[in-house]
Coordinates of C-alpha atoms in Angstrom, one line a residue:
X1 CA -17.0 24.3 -29.2
X2 CA -14.2 21.7 -28.5
X3 CA -13.2 18.3 -30.3
X4 CA -13.1 15.5 -28.9
X5 CA -11.2 12.1 -30.7
X6 CA -12.9 9.1 -29.8
X7 CA -12.1 5.4 -30.9
X8 CA -15.5 3.4 -30.8
X9 CA -17.1 -0.4 -31.4
X10 CA -20.2 -0.5 -33.5
X11 CA -23.2 -3.0 -33.5
X12 CA -21.8 -5.1 -36.0
X13 CA -18.7 -5.2 -33.9
X14 CA -16.5 -3.2 -36.1
X15 CA -14.6 -0.2 -35.1
X16 CA -14.5 3.0 -36.1
X17 CA -12.7 6.1 -35.3
X18 CA -12.9 10.1 -35.7
X19 CA -13.7 13.3 -34.4
X20 CA -16.7 14.7 -32.7
X21 CA -17.8 18.0 -31.0
X22 CA -19.1 18.1 -27.9
X23 CA -19.6 20.6 -25.0
X24 CA -18.0 18.5 -22.7
X25 CA -16.6 15.1 -22.7
X26 CA -19.9 13.4 -21.0
X27 CA -22.2 15.1 -23.7
X28 CA -19.5 13.8 -26.0
X29 CA -20.0 10.5 -24.5
X30 CA -24.2 10.5 -24.1
X31 CA -24.4 11.9 -28.3
X32 CA -22.0 8.4 -29.2
X33 CA -24.1 6.0 -27.1
X34 CA -27.5 7.4 -29.0
X35 CA -25.5 6.9 -31.9
X36 CA -25.0 3.3 -31.3
X37 CA -21.2 3.5 -30.5
X38 CA -19.6 2.4 -27.6
X39 CA -16.7 4.0 -27.2
X40 CA -13.2 2.6 -25.5
X41 CA -11.1 5.8 -26.3
X42 CA -12.7 9.0 -26.2
X43 CA -10.8 12.4 -25.1
X44 CA -10.0 16.4 -26.2
X45 CA -8.0 16.8 -29.2
X46 CA -3.9 18.3 -28.4
X47 CA -5.0 21.9 -28.3
X48 CA -8.1 21.4 -26.1
X49 CA -5.8 18.9 -23.7
X50 CA -3.3 21.5 -23.3
X51 CA -5.3 24.0 -21.1
X52 CA -5.7 21.2 -19.2
X53 CA -2.9 19.9 -18.7
X54 CA -1.7 19.3 -14.8
X55 CA 1.1 21.0 -13.4
X56 CA 4.5 18.8 -12.9
X57 CA 4.1 20.3 -8.7
X58 CA 0.4 17.8 -8.7
X59 CA 2.2 14.3 -10.2
X60 CA 2.7 13.1 -6.4
X61 CA -1.2 14.0 -5.8
X62 CA -2.6 12.5 -9.3
X63 CA -4.3 9.4 -8.1
X64 CA -7.7 8.6 -6.5
X65 CA -8.1 7.6 -3.0
X66 CA -10.3 4.9 -2.7
X67 CA -11.1 4.8 1.3
X68 CA -12.7 8.4 0.2
X69 CA -14.1 7.2 -3.0
X70 CA -16.0 4.1 -1.7
X71 CA -16.7 5.8 1.1
X72 CA -18.7 8.6 -0.5
X73 CA -20.3 6.0 -2.9
X74 CA -21.4 3.9 -0.1
X75 CA -23.3 6.5 1.5
X76 CA -24.6 7.9 -1.6
X77 CA -25.8 4.4 -3.3
X78 CA -27.1 4.0 0.2
X79 CA -28.9 7.0 -0.2
X80 CA -30.2 6.2 -3.6
X81 CA -28.4 8.1 -6.2
X82 CA -27.9 5.6 -9.1
X83 CA -24.0 5.1 -9.7
X84 CA -23.1 8.0 -12.3
X85 CA -25.1 10.9 -10.1
X86 CA -23.1 9.7 -7.4
X87 CA -20.3 9.8 -9.3
X88 CA -21.0 13.0 -10.4
X89 CA -21.5 14.4 -6.6
X90 CA -18.4 13.1 -5.5
X91 CA -16.7 14.6 -8.5
X92 CA -18.7 18.2 -7.9
X93 CA -16.7 17.2 -4.1
X94 CA -13.2 16.5 -5.5
X95 CA -10.7 20.1 -5.3
X96 CA -7.8 17.9 -6.9
X97 CA -8.3 18.9 -10.9
X98 CA -6.5 15.4 -11.6
X99 CA -8.6 13.1 -9.6
X100 CA -11.6 14.8 -10.9
X101 CA -10.3 14.4 -14.6
X102 CA -10.0 10.5 -13.2
X103 CA -13.5 10.6 -12.1
X104 CA -15.2 12.0 -14.5
X105 CA -14.0 9.8 -17.4
X106 CA -15.1 6.9 -14.9
X107 CA -18.6 8.7 -15.1
X108 CA -18.3 8.9 -19.3
X109 CA -17.5 5.4 -19.5
X110 CA -21.0 4.4 -17.1
X111 CA -22.7 7.2 -19.4
X112 CA -21.2 5.4 -22.2
X113 CA -22.5 2.0 -21.6
X114 CA -19.9 0.3 -20.0
X115 CA -19.8 -1.8 -17.0
X116 CA -18.5 -0.2 -13.5
X117 CA -16.2 -2.7 -13.2
X118 CA -15.0 -1.7 -16.6
X119 CA -15.0 1.9 -15.8
X120 CA -13.3 1.4 -12.7
X121 CA -10.7 -0.3 -13.7
X122 CA -9.4 2.6 -15.5
X123 CA -8.1 4.2 -12.3
X124 CA -4.6 4.0 -11.9
X125 CA -5.1 2.5 -8.1
X126 CA -7.8 0.2 -8.5
X127 CA -6.0 -3.7 -7.8
X128 CA -8.0 -6.7 -10.2
X129 CA -9.7 -7.7 -6.7
X130 CA -11.5 -4.3 -6.3
X131 CA -12.5 -4.4 -10.2
X132 CA -13.5 -8.1 -9.8
X133 CA -15.6 -7.6 -6.4
X134 CA -17.4 -4.4 -7.8
X135 CA -18.3 -6.7 -11.2
X136 CA -19.8 -9.0 -8.6
X137 CA -21.6 -6.5 -6.9
X138 CA -23.1 -5.2 -9.6
X139 CA -23.9 -8.4 -11.2
X140 CA -26.2 -9.4 -7.6
X141 CA -27.7 -5.7 -7.1
X142 CA -25.3 -5.2 -4.2
X143 CA -23.2 -2.9 -5.7
X144 CA -23.3 -0.5 -2.5
X145 CA -22.7 -2.7 0.1
X146 CA -19.7 -3.7 -2.3
X147 CA -18.8 0.0 -1.7
X148 CA -18.6 -0.1 1.7
X149 CA -17.1 -3.1 2.2
X150 CA -14.3 -1.7 0.4
X151 CA -14.2 1.3 1.9
X152 CA -13.8 -0.6 5.6
X153 CA -11.1 -2.1 4.0
X154 CA -9.1 0.6 2.6
X155 CA -9.8 2.9 5.9
X156 CA -8.9 0.0 7.8
X157 CA -5.7 -0.3 5.7
X158 CA -4.9 3.4 6.0
X159 CA -5.4 3.6 9.7
X160 CA -2.5 0.7 10.5
X161 CA -0.3 2.6 8.0
X162 CA -0.9 5.9 10.0
X163 CA -0.6 4.1 13.4
X164 CA 3.4 2.3 12.5
X165 CA 3.7 5.8 10.8
X166 CA 3.3 7.6 14.1
X167 CA 4.5 4.9 16.4
X168 CA 7.9 5.1 14.3
X169 CA 8.0 9.5 15.0
X170 CA 9.8 9.1 18.4
X171 CA 12.2 6.3 17.4
X172 CA 13.3 8.2 14.2
X173 CA 14.0 11.2 15.8
X174 CA 16.0 9.5 18.5
X175 CA 17.8 8.4 15.8
X176 CA 18.4 11.6 14.4
X177 CA 19.6 13.1 17.8
X178 CA 22.9 10.3 18.0
X179 CA 23.7 10.7 14.2
X180 CA 24.0 14.6 15.4
X181 CA 25.6 13.3 18.9
X182 CA 28.1 11.6 16.8
X183 CA 28.8 14.4 14.3
X184 CA 29.5 16.9 17.3
X185 CA 31.6 14.4 19.0
X186 CA 33.8 14.1 16.2
X187 CA 34.0 17.6 15.1
X188 CA 34.3 19.4 18.7
X189 CA 35.9 16.7 21.0
X190 CA 38.1 14.5 19.2
X191 CA 40.4 17.6 17.5
X192 CA 40.8 18.8 21.3
X193 CA 41.8 15.3 22.5
X194 CA 43.9 14.4 19.4
X195 CA 47.0 16.3 20.1
X196 CA 47.6 14.7 24.3
X197 CA 47.8 11.2 22.6
X198 CA 50.6 12.6 19.6
X199 CA 53.9 11.2 20.5
X200 CA 52.9 9.1 23.6
X201 CA 53.3 5.2 23.2
X202 CA 49.3 4.3 24.5
X203 CA 47.3 4.4 21.7
X204 CA 44.2 5.8 21.3
X205 CA 40.7 4.4 22.2
X206 CA 38.9 2.5 19.6
X207 CA 35.8 4.7 19.9
X208 CA 37.4 7.9 19.8
X209 CA 39.7 6.2 16.3
X210 CA 36.5 5.5 15.1
X211 CA 34.9 9.1 15.7
X212 CA 38.5 10.2 14.4
X213 CA 37.9 8.8 11.2
X214 CA 34.7 10.0 10.7
X215 CA 35.8 13.4 10.7
X216 CA 38.7 13.1 8.5
X217 CA 36.2 11.6 6.2
X218 CA 33.8 14.5 6.2
X219 CA 36.6 16.7 5.9
X220 CA 38.7 15.3 3.1
X221 CA 35.5 14.1 1.3
X222 CA 32.1 16.5 2.3
X223 CA 30.1 15.0 -1.0
X224 CA 30.9 11.0 0.3
X225 CA 27.6 11.3 3.2
X226 CA 24.7 12.9 0.5
X227 CA 26.2 10.7 -1.9
X228 CA 25.7 7.6 0.0
X229 CA 22.2 9.4 1.2
X230 CA 21.4 9.4 -2.5
X231 CA 22.2 5.6 -3.3
X232 CA 20.5 4.0 -0.8
X233 CA 17.6 6.4 -1.4
X234 CA 17.9 5.6 -5.1
X235 CA 18.3 2.2 -4.5
X236 CA 14.7 1.7 -2.4
X237 CA 13.3 3.4 -5.0
X238 CA 14.8 1.0 -7.9
X239 CA 13.7 -2.5 -5.5
X240 CA 10.4 -0.8 -4.6
X241 CA 9.9 -1.0 -8.2
X242 CA 10.3 -4.1 -9.0
X243 CA 8.2 -7.2 -8.2
X244 CA 10.7 -9.8 -7.6
X245 CA 12.2 -7.9 -4.9
X246 CA 9.2 -6.8 -3.4
X247 CA 8.1 -10.8 -3.3
X248 CA 11.5 -11.5 -1.5
X249 CA 10.9 -8.7 0.7
X250 CA 7.6 -9.9 1.7
X251 CA 9.0 -14.0 1.9
X252 CA 11.8 -12.7 4.5
X253 CA 9.3 -10.6 6.5
X254 CA 6.6 -14.2 6.7
X255 CA 10.1 -15.9 8.2
X256 CA 10.1 -13.3 10.9
X257 CA 9.0 -14.4 14.7
X258 CA 7.3 -11.5 15.0
X259 CA 6.4 -10.0 11.8
X260 CA 6.0 -13.5 10.1
X261 CA 2.0 -14.4 12.2
X262 CA 1.1 -11.3 11.5
X263 CA 1.3 -10.9 7.7
X264 CA 0.2 -14.8 7.5
X265 CA -3.0 -14.0 9.8
X266 CA -3.6 -11.0 7.7
X267 CA -3.5 -12.2 4.7
X268 CA -5.9 -15.1 5.4
X269 CA -8.4 -12.4 6.4
X270 CA -8.3 -10.5 3.4
X271 CA -8.8 -14.0 1.8
X272 CA -11.8 -15.1 3.9
X273 CA -13.1 -11.8 3.3
X274 CA -12.6 -11.4 -0.3
X275 CA -14.5 -14.8 -0.5
X276 CA -17.4 -14.3 1.6
X277 CA -17.9 -11.9 -0.3
X278 CA -17.4 -13.0 -3.7
X279 CA -20.0 -15.9 -3.2
X280 CA -22.7 -13.8 -1.2
X281 CA -23.0 -11.8 -4.6
X282 CA -23.3 -14.9 -6.8
X283 CA -19.6 -15.9 -8.3
X284 CA -18.9 -19.3 -8.5
X285 CA -17.4 -20.9 -5.7
X286 CA -14.2 -21.8 -8.3
X287 CA -14.1 -18.3 -9.9
X288 CA -14.6 -17.1 -6.2
X289 CA -11.1 -19.5 -4.9
X290 CA -8.9 -17.4 -7.8
X291 CA -10.1 -14.3 -7.3
X292 CA -9.9 -14.5 -3.3
X293 CA -5.9 -16.2 -3.7
X294 CA -5.3 -13.3 -6.0
X295 CA -5.9 -11.2 -2.9
X296 CA -2.3 -12.1 -1.1
X297 CA 0.2 -10.3 -1.9
X298 CA 2.3 -12.8 -0.7
X299 CA 4.3 -14.8 -3.2
X300 CA 5.0 -17.5 -0.6
X301 CA 1.7 -17.8 0.7
X302 CA -0.1 -17.9 -3.1
X303 CA 1.0 -21.4 -3.8
X304 CA -1.0 -23.0 -0.4
X305 CA -4.2 -20.7 -2.3
X306 CA -3.9 -21.9 -5.4
X307 CA -4.1 -25.4 -3.5
X308 CA -7.1 -24.9 -2.3
X309 CA -8.8 -24.1 -5.6
X310 CA -7.5 -27.1 -6.8
X311 CA -8.5 -29.1 -4.1
X312 CA -12.1 -27.6 -4.5
X313 CA -11.9 -28.2 -8.2
X314 CA -11.0 -32.2 -7.6
X315 CA -14.2 -32.4 -5.5
X316 CA -13.3 -31.6 -2.1
X317 CA -15.4 -30.0 0.7
X318 CA -13.8 -26.5 1.7
X319 CA -13.3 -26.7 4.3
X320 CA -11.7 -29.9 4.4
X321 CA -9.5 -28.4 1.1
X322 CA -8.5 -25.5 3.7
X323 CA -7.6 -28.0 6.5
X324 CA -4.7 -29.1 4.5
X325 CA -2.8 -26.0 4.8
X326 CA -1.1 -24.7 7.3
X327 CA -1.6 -21.2 7.4
X328 CA -5.4 -22.3 8.8
X329 CA -5.9 -22.3 12.4
X330 CA -8.1 -25.1 14.0
X331 CA -10.8 -22.8 15.2
X332 CA -11.3 -21.0 11.6
X333 CA -11.2 -24.8 10.0
X334 CA -14.1 -25.7 12.7
X335 CA -15.9 -22.2 11.9
X336 CA -16.0 -22.9 8.2
X337 CA -17.2 -26.4 8.3
X338 CA -20.4 -25.6 10.6
X339 CA -20.9 -22.4 8.0
X340 CA -20.1 -25.4 5.1
X341 CA -22.7 -27.7 6.5
X342 CA -25.1 -24.9 7.4
X343 CA -25.2 -23.7 4.0
X344 CA -24.1 -20.1 5.7
X345 CA -20.9 -20.1 4.0
X346 CA -20.3 -16.1 3.4
X347 CA -21.7 -14.9 6.5
X348 CA -19.5 -17.1 8.7
X349 CA -16.5 -16.9 6.5
X350 CA -17.2 -12.6 7.4
X351 CA -17.2 -14.3 10.6
X352 CA -13.6 -15.8 10.8
X353 CA -12.3 -13.0 8.8
X354 CA -13.3 -10.2 11.6
X355 CA -12.1 -12.1 14.2
X356 CA -9.2 -12.6 12.4
X357 CA -8.9 -9.2 11.8
X358 CA -9.3 -8.0 15.2
X359 CA -6.4 -10.7 16.3
X360 CA -4.5 -9.1 14.1
X361 CA -5.3 -5.6 15.2
X362 CA -4.9 -6.4 18.7
X363 CA -1.2 -7.6 18.1
X364 CA -0.4 -5.5 16.1
X365 CA -1.0 -2.8 18.9
X366 CA 0.6 -4.5 21.5
X367 CA 3.3 -4.4 19.4
X368 CA 3.5 -0.7 18.4
X369 CA 3.2 -0.1 22.4
X370 CA 6.3 -1.9 22.9
X371 CA 8.2 -0.2 20.4
X372 CA 8.5 2.8 22.0
X373 CA 10.4 1.6 24.6
X374 CA 12.5 -0.6 22.9
X375 CA 13.8 2.2 20.9
X376 CA 14.5 4.3 23.2
X377 CA 16.2 1.8 25.7
X378 CA 18.4 0.5 22.2
X379 CA 19.3 4.2 21.5
X380 CA 20.0 4.9 25.2
X381 CA 22.4 1.9 25.4
X382 CA 24.4 3.1 22.5
X383 CA 24.8 6.4 23.6
X384 CA 25.3 5.7 27.0
X385 CA 28.3 3.5 25.5
X386 CA 29.7 6.1 23.8
X387 CA 29.8 8.1 26.9
X388 CA 31.4 5.8 29.5
X389 CA 33.9 5.3 25.9
X390 CA 34.4 9.0 26.4
X391 CA 35.1 9.0 29.9
X392 CA 37.8 6.5 29.3
X393 CA 39.6 7.9 27.0
X394 CA 39.2 11.3 30.0
X395 CA 40.6 8.6 32.2
X396 CA 43.2 7.7 30.0
X397 CA 44.6 11.1 29.5
X398 CA 45.3 11.7 33.2
X399 CA 47.0 8.5 33.4
X400 CA 49.2 9.9 30.7
X401 CA 49.5 12.9 32.5
X402 CA 50.9 11.4 35.8
X403 CA 53.4 9.0 33.5

């Protein structure tokens, strides 16, 4: 029978560790719970772990997908399943062993007495805001609704990413074709034209000189281009792991003419949506304002939301605190003011968030529709410039022949 190593709290708060034999990890968690132990660590011993260790090829697919997880859970919970039974059904439908193991750990924690929020916090894909929403839903008995809202949020984000990737596919293909055309011109056309200019007093055209330099660099230092690509890739991966670099990039994007307003409206919509859900689940206003402010990914925008919390803590009404910040539009402030007076703040905040989100979605779709023709015209202009330069070179050859 497999052996599990555990660490747990006793009823008097003391800590206990040891080994436990059980058929499965879930059985071990139940056994500890019956014995009055609240486990905070439960794992197979090394001998048992080696057989279940995932291969290195599966490292890129180990994270649980939140949009699918919460979508399945919301359906099952609304159908009357308890959270542990719903998780068991999700685990049974999961084909990836690594993700299956992570979800099994969550179920084991819930069975052993942990709260839903604490159990889900062990997943690497869970943000602090998601954990806070689950905690508020558990306290208010609205965990199914919270899972549904989380699923909708994650699915909307996934759809936006897919739309952006799809819109960028054709321009990326054109860019690759253009780079290939440059290498063909440098490797085939330039060597055929260069001998004509040897011994001549006429200078080579600028574009031809640039293509010639590109060809010579590629011949003399063939490893230079792959090295540049590798360095750029490593630099991108390194910067993407740095929170400081991400904050700087996000702040720079928020100041751009087209993307800036979209980023700000998206942050405001997410803030209002989270605030609505937290207040509806019984979280106090100050705690909800703090948690909603933490959902904002842009470091440059966080002080505005922190000021709202500070003003409310000092006695201001929510709509007055929001009106003092430049991020919020007058229509949004007016709607929140009406909701506050009518004591229907959660519903009004959700409506305001939906209105902002619909506006952001329509603007993103319009930009994506314009992106492909803009990129096509821009790349066509570059290619056309190259063709004109080559034709100028050919005409200059005729001038040399006449001389």
